[in-house]
The first five atom37 places (N, CA, C, CB, O) and aatype in JSON, in Angstrom:
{
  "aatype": [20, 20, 20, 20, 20, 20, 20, 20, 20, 20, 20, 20, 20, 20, 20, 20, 20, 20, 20, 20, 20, 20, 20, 20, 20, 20, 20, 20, 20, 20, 20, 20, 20, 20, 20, 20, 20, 20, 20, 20, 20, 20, 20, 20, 20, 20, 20, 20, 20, 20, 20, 20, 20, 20, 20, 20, 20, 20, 20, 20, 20, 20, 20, 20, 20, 20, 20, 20, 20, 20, 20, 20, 20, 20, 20, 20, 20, 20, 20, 20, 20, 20, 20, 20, 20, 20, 20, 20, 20, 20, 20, 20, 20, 20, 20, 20, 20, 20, 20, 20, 20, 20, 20, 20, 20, 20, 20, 20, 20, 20, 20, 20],
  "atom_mask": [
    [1, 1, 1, 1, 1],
    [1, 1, 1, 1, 1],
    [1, 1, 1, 1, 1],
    [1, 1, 1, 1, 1],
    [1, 1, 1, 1, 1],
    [1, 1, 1, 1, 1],
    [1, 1, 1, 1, 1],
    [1, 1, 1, 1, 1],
    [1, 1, 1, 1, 1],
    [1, 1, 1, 1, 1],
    [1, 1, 1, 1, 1],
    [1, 1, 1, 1, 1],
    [1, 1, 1, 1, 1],
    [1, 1, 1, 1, 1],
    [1, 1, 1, 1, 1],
    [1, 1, 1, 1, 1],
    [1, 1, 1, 1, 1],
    [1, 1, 1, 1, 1],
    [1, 1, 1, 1, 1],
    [1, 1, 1, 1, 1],
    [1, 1, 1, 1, 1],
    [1, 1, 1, 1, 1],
    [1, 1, 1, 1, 1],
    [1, 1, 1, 1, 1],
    [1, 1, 1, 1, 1],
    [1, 1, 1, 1, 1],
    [1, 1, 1, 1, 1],
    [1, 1, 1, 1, 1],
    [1, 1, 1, 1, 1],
    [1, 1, 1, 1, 1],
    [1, 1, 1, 1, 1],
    [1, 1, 1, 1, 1],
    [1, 1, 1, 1, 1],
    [1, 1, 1, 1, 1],
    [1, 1, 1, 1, 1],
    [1, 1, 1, 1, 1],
    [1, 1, 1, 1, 1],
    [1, 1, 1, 1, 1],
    [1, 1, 1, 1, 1],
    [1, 1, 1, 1, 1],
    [1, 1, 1, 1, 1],
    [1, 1, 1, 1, 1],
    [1, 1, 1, 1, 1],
    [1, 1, 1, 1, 1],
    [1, 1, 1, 1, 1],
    [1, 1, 1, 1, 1],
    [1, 1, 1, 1, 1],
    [1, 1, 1, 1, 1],
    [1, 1, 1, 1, 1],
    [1, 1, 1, 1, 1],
    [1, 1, 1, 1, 1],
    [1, 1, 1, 1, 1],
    [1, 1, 1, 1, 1],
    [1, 1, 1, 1, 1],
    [1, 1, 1, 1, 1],
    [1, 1, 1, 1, 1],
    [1, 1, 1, 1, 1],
    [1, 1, 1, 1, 1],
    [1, 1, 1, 1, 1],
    [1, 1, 1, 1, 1],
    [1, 1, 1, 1, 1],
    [1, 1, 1, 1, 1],
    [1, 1, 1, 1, 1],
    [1, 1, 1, 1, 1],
    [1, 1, 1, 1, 1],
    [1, 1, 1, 1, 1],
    [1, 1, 1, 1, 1],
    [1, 1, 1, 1, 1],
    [1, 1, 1, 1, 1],
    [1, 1, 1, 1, 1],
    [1, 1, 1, 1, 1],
    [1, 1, 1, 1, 1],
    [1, 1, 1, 1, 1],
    [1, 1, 1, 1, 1],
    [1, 1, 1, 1, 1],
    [1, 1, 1, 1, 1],
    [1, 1, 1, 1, 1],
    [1, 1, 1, 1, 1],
    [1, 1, 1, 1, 1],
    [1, 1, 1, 1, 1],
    [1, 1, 1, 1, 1],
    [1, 1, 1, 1, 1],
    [1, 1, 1, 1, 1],
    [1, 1, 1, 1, 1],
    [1, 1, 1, 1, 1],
    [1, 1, 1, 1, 1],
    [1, 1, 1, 1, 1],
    [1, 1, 1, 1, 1],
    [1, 1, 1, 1, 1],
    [1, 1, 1, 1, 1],
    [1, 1, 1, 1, 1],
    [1, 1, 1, 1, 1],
    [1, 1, 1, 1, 1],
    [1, 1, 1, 1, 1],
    [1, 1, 1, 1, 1],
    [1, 1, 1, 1, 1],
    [1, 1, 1, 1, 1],
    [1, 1, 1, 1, 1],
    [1, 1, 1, 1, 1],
    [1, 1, 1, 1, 1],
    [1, 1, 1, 1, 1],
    [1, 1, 1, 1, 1],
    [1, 1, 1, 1, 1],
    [1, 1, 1, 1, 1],
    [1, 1, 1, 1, 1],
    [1, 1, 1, 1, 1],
    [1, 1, 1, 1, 1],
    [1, 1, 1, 1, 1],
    [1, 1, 1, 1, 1],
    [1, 1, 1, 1, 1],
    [1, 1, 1, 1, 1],
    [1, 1, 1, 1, 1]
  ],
  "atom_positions": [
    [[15.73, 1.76, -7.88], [14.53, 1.09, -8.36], [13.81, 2.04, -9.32], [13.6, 0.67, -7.18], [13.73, 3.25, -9.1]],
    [[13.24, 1.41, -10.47], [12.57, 2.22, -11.49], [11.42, 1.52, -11.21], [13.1, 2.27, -13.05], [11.42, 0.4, -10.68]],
    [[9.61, 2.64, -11.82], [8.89, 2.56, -11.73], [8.19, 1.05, -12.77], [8.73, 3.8, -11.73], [7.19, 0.42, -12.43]],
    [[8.93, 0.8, -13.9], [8.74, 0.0, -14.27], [9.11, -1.62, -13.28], [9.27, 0.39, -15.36], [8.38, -2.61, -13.38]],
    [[9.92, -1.59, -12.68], [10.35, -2.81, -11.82], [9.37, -2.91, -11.01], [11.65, -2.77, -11.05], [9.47, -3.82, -10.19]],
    [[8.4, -2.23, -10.95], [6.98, -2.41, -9.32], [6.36, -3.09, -9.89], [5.8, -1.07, -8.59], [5.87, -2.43, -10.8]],
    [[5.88, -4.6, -9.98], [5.25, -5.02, -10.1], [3.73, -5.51, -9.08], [6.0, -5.47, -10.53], [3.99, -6.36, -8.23]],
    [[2.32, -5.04, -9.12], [1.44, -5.79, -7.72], [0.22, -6.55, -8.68], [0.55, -4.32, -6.25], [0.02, -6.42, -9.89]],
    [[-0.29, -7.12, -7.98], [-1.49, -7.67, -8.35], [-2.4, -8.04, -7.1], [-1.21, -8.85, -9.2], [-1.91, -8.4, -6.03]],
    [[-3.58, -7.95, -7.29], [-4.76, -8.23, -6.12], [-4.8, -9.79, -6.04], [-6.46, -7.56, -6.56], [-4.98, -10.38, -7.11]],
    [[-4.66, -10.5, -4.94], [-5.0, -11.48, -4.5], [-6.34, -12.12, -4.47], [-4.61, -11.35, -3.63], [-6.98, -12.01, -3.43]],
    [[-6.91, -12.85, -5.6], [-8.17, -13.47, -5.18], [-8.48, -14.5, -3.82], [-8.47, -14.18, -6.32], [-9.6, -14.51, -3.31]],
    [[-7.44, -15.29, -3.35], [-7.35, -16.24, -2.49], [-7.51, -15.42, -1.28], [-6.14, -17.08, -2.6], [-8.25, -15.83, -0.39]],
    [[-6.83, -14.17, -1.15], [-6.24, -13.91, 0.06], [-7.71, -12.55, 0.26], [-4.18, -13.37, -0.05], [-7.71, -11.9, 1.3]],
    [[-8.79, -12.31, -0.76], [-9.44, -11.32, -0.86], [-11.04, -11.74, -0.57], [-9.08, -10.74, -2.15], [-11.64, -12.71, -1.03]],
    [[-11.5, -10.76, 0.29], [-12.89, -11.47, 0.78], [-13.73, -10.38, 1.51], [-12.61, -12.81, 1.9], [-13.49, -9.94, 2.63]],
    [[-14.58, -10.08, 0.84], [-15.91, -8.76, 1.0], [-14.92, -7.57, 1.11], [-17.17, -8.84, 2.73], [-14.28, -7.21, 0.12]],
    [[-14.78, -6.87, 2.5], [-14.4, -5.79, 2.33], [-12.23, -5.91, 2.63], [-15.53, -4.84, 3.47], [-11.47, -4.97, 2.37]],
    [[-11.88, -6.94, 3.06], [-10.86, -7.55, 3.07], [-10.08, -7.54, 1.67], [-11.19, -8.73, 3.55], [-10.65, -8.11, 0.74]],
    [[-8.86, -6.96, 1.44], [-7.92, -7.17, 0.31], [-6.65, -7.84, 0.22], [-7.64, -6.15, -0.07], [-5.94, -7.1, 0.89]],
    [[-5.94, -8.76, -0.18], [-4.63, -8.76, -0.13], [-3.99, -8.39, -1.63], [-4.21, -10.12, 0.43], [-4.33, -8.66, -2.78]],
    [[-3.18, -7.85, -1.2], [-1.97, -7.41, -2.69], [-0.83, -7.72, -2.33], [-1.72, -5.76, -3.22], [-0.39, -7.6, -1.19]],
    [[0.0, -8.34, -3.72], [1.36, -9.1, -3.73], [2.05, -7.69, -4.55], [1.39, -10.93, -4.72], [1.64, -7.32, -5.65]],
    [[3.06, -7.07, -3.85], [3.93, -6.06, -4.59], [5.1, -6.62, -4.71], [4.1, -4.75, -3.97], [5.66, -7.05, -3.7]],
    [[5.72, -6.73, -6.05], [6.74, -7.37, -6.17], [7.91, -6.19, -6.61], [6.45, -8.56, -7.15], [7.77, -5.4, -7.55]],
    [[9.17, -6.29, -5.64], [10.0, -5.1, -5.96], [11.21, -6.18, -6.73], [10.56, -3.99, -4.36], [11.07, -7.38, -6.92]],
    [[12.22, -5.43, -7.04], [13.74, -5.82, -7.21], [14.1, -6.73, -5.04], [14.98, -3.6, -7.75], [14.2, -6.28, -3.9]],
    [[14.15, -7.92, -5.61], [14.49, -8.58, -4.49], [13.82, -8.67, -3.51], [15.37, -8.28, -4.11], [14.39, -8.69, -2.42]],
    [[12.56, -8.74, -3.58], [11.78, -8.84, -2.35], [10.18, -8.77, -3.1], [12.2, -7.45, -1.12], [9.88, -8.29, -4.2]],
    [[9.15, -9.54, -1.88], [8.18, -9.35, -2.43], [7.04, -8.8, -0.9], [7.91, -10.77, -3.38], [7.15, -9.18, 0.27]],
    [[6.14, -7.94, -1.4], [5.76, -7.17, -0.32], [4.1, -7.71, -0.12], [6.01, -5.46, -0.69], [3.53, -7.84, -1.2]],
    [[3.36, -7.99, 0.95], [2.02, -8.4, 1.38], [1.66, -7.09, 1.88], [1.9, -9.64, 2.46], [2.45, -6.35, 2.46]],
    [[0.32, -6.81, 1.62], [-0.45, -5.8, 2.46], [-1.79, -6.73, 2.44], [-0.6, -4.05, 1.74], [-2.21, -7.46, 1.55]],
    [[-2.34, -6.43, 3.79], [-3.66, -6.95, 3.82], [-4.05, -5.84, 4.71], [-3.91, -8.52, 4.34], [-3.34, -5.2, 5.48]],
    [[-5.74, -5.67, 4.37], [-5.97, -4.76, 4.81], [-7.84, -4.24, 4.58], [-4.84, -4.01, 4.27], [-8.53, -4.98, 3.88]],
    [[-8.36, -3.24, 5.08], [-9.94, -3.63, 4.92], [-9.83, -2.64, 4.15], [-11.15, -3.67, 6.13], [-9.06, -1.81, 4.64]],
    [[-10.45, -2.17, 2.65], [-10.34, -1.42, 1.99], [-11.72, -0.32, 1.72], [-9.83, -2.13, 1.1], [-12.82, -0.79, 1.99]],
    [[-11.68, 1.05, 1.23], [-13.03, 1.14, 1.67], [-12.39, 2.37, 0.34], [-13.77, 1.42, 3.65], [-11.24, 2.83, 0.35]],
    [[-13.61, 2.76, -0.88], [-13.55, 3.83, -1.25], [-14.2, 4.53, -0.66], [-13.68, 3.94, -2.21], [-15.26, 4.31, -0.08]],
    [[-13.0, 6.35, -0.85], [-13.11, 7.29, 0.12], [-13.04, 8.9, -0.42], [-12.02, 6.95, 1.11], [-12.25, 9.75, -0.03]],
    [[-14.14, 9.04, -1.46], [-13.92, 10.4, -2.65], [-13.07, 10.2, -2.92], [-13.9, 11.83, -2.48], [-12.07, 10.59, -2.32]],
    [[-13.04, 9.32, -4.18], [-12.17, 8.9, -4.96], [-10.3, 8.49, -4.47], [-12.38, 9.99, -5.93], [-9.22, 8.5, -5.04]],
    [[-10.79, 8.21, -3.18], [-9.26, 7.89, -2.87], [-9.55, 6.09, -2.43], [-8.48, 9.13, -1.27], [-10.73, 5.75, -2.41]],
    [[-8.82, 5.35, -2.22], [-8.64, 4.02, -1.66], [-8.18, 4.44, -0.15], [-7.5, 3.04, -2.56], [-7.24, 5.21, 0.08]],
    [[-8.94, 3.86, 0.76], [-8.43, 3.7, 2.26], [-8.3, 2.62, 2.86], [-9.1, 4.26, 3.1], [-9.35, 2.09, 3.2]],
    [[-7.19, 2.0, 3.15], [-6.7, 0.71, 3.41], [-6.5, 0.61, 4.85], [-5.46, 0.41, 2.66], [-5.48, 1.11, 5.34]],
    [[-7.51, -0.09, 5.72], [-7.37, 0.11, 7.1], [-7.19, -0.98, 7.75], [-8.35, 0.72, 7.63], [-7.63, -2.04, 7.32]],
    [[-6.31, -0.89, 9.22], [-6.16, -2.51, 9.81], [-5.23, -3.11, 8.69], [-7.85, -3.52, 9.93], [-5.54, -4.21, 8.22]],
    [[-4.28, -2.56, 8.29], [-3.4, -3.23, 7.31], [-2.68, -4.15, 7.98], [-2.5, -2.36, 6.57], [-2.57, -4.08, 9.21]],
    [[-2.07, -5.19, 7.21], [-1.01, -5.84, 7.94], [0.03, -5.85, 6.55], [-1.5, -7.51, 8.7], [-0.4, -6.1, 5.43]],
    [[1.33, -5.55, 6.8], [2.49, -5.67, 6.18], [3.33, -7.17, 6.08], [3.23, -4.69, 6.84], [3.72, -7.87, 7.01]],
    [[3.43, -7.36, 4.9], [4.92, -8.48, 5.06], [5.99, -8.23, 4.21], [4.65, -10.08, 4.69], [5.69, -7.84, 3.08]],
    [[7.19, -8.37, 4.49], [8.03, -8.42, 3.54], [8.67, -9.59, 3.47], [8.8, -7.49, 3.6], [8.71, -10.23, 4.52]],
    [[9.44, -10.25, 2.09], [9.61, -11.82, 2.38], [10.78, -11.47, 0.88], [7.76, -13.24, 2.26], [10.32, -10.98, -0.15]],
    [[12.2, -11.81, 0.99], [12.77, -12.18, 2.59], [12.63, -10.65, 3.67], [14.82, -12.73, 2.44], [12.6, -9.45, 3.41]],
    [[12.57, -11.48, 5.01], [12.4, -9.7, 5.96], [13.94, -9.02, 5.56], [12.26, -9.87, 8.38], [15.09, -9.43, 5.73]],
    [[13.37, -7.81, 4.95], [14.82, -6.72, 4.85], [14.17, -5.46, 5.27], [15.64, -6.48, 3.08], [13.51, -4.78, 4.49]],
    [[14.36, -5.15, 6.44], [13.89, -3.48, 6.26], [13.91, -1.98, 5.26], [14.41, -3.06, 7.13], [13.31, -0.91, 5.15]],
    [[15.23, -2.87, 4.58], [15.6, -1.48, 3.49], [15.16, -1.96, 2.67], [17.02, -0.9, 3.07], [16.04, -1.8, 1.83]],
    [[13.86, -2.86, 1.86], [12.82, -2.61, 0.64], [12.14, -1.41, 1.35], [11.65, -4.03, 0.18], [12.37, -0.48, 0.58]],
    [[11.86, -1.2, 1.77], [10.9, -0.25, 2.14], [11.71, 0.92, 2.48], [10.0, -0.72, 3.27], [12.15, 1.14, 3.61]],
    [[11.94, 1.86, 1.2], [13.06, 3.02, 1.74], [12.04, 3.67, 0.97], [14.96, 3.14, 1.36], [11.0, 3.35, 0.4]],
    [[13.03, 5.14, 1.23], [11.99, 6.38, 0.49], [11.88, 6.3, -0.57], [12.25, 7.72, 0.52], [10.8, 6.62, -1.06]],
    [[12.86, 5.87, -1.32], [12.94, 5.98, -2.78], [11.89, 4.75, -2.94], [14.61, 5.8, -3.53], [10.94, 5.3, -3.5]],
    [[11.61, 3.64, -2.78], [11.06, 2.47, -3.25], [9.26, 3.1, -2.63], [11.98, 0.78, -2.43], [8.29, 2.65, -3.24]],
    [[9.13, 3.71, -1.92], [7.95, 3.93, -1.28], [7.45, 4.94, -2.54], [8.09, 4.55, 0.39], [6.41, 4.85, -3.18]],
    [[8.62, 6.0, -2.71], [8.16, 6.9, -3.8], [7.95, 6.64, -5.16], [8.9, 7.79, -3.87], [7.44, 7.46, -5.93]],
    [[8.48, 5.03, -5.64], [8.15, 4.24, -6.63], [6.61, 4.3, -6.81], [8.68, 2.92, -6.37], [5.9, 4.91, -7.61]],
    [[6.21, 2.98, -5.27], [5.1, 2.7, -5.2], [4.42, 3.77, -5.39], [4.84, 2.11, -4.26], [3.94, 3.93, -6.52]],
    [[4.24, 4.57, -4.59], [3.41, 5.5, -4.83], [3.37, 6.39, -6.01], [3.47, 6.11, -3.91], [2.67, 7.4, -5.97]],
    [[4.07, 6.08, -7.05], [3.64, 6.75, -8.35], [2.94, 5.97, -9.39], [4.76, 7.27, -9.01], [2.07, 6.38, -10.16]],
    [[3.45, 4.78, -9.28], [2.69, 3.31, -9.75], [1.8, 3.28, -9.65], [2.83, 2.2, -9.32], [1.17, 3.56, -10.67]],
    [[1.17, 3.0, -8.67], [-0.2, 2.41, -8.01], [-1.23, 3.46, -8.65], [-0.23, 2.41, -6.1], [-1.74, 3.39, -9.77]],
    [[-1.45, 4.57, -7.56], [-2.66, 5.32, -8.17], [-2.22, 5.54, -9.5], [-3.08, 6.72, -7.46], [-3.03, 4.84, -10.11]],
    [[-1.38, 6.12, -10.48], [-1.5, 6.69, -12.25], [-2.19, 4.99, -12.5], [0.64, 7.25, -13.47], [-3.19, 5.05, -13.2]],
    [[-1.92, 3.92, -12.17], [-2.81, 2.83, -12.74], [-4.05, 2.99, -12.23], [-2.37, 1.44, -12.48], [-4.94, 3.02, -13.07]],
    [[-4.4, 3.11, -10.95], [-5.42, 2.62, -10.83], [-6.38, 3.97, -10.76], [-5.36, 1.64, -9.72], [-7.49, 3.97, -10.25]],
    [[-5.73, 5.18, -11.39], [-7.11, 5.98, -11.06], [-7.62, 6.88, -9.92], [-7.98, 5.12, -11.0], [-8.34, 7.88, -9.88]],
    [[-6.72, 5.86, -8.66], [-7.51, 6.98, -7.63], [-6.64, 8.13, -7.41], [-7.88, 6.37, -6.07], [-5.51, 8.24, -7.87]],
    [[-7.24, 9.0, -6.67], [-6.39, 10.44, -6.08], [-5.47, 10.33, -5.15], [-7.22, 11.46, -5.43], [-4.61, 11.18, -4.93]],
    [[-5.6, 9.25, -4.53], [-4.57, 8.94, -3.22], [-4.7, 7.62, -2.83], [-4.85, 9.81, -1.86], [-5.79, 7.09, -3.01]],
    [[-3.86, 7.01, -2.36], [-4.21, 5.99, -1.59], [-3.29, 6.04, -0.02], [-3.93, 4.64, -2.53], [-2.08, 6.1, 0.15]],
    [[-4.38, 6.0, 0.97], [-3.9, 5.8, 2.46], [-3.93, 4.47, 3.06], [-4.71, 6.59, 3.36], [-5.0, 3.87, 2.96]],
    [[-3.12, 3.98, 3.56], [-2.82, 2.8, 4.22], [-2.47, 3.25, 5.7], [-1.65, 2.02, 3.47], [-1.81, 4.19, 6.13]],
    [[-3.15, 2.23, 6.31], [-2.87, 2.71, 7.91], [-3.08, 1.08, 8.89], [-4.39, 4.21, 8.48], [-3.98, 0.36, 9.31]],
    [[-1.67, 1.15, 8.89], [-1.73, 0.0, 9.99], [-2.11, -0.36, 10.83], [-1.24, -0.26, 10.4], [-2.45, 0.63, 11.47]],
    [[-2.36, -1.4, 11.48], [-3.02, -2.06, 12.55], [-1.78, -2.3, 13.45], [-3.86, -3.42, 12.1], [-0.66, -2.61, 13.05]],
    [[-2.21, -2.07, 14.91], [-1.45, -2.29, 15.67], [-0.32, -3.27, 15.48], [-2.09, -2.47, 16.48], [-0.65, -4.13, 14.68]],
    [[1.17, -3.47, 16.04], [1.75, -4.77, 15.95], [1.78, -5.49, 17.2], [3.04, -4.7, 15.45], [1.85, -5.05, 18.34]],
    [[1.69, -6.93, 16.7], [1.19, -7.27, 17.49], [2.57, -8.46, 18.44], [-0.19, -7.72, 16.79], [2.52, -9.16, 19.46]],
    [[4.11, -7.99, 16.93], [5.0, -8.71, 17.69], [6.03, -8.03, 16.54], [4.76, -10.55, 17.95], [5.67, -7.25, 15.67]],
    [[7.62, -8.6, 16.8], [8.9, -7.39, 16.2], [8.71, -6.07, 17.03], [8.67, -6.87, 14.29], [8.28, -5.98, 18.18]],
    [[9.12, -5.13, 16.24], [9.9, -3.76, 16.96], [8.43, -3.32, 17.4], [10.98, -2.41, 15.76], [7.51, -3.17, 16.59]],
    [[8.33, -3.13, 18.69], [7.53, -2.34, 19.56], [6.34, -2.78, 19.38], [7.58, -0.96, 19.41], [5.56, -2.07, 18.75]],
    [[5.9, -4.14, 19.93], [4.55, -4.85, 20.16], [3.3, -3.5, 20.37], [4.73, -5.98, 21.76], [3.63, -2.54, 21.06]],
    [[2.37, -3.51, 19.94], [1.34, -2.76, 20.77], [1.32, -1.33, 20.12], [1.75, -2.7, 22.44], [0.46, -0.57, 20.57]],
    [[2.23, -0.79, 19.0], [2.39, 0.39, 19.04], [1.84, 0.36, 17.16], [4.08, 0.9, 19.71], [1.91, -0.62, 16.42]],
    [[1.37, 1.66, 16.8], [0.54, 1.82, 15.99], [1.91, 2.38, 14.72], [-0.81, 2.87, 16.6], [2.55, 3.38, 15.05]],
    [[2.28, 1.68, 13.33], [2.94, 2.35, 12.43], [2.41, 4.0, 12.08], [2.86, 1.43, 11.26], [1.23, 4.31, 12.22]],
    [[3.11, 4.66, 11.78], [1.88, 5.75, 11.02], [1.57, 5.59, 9.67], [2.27, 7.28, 11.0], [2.09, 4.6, 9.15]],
    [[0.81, 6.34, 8.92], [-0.08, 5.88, 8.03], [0.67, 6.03, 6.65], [-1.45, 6.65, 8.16], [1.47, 6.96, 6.82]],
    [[0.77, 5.61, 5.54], [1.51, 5.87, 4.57], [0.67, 6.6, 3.48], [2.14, 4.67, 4.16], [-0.34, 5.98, 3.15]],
    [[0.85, 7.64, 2.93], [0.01, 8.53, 2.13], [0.52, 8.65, 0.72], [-0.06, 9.9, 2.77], [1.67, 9.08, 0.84]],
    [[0.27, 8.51, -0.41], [0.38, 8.1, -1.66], [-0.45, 8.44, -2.54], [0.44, 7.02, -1.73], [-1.34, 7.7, -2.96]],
    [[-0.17, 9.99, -3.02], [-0.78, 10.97, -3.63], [-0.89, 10.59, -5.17], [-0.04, 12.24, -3.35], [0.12, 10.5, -5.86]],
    [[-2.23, 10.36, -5.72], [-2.03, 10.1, -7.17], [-2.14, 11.22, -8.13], [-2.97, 9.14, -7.58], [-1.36, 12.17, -8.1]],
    [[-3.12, 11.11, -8.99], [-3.43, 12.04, -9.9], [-4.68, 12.97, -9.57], [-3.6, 11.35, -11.1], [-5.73, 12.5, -9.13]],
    [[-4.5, 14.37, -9.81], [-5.4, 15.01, -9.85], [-6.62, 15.38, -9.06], [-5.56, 14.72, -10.55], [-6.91, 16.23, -9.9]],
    [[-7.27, 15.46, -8.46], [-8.56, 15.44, -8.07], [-9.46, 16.7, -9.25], [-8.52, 15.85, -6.26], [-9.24, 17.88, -9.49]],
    [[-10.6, 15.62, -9.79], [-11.29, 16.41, -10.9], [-12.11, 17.63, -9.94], [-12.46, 15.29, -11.95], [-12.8, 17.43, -8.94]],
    [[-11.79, 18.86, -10.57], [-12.62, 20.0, -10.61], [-14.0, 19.4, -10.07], [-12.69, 20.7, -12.13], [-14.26, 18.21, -10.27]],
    [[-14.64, 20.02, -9.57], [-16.01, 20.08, -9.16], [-17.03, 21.42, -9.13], [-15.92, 19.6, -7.9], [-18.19, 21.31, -8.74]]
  ]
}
């Protein structure tokens, strides 16, 4: 996967006060995050996320495609990082149990 193939966009339908949804569209799959978003010194913190992938394939979500996203996202949007941290599941592999958090280092943090 090349960085050009990541396509996302923010969901107006699915987006509401502090609530976000984003449609990430990879090579063969398209990815949902919802999640409560909060700026955090200049980083995005995405909390209570919920994940979808559609069709379900576990291998969109590999290192290499994660390391896509994460070069994509923040050089567009500016911030220094973006953290995503899931919300419990609440059904699939291991009901009840917490993902860990996905960390997605952007550009820079300006001098101060």
């Amino acid at each position: 996967m090349k960085v050009d193939q990541i396509d996302y966009v923010l969901l107006d339908d699915g987006s509401e006060r502090e609530v976000a949804t984003i449609r990430i569209t990879v090579p063969g799959a398209t990815i949902m995050i919802m999640g409560e978003v909060e700026d955090v010194d200049g980083g995005l913190l995405v909390e209570r996320a919920h994940i979808s992938i559609s069709p379900p394939d576990a291998g969109v979500l590999t290192r290499g495609s994660k390391r896509m996203m994460a070069k994509r996202i923040p050089e567009d949007t500016g911030y220094v990082e973006i953290v995503i941290r899931a919300a419990s599941r609440t059904t699939g592999a291991r009901p009840g149990h917490t993902p860990r958090e996905f960390r997605f280092p952007g550009r820079d943090r300006p001098e101060t």
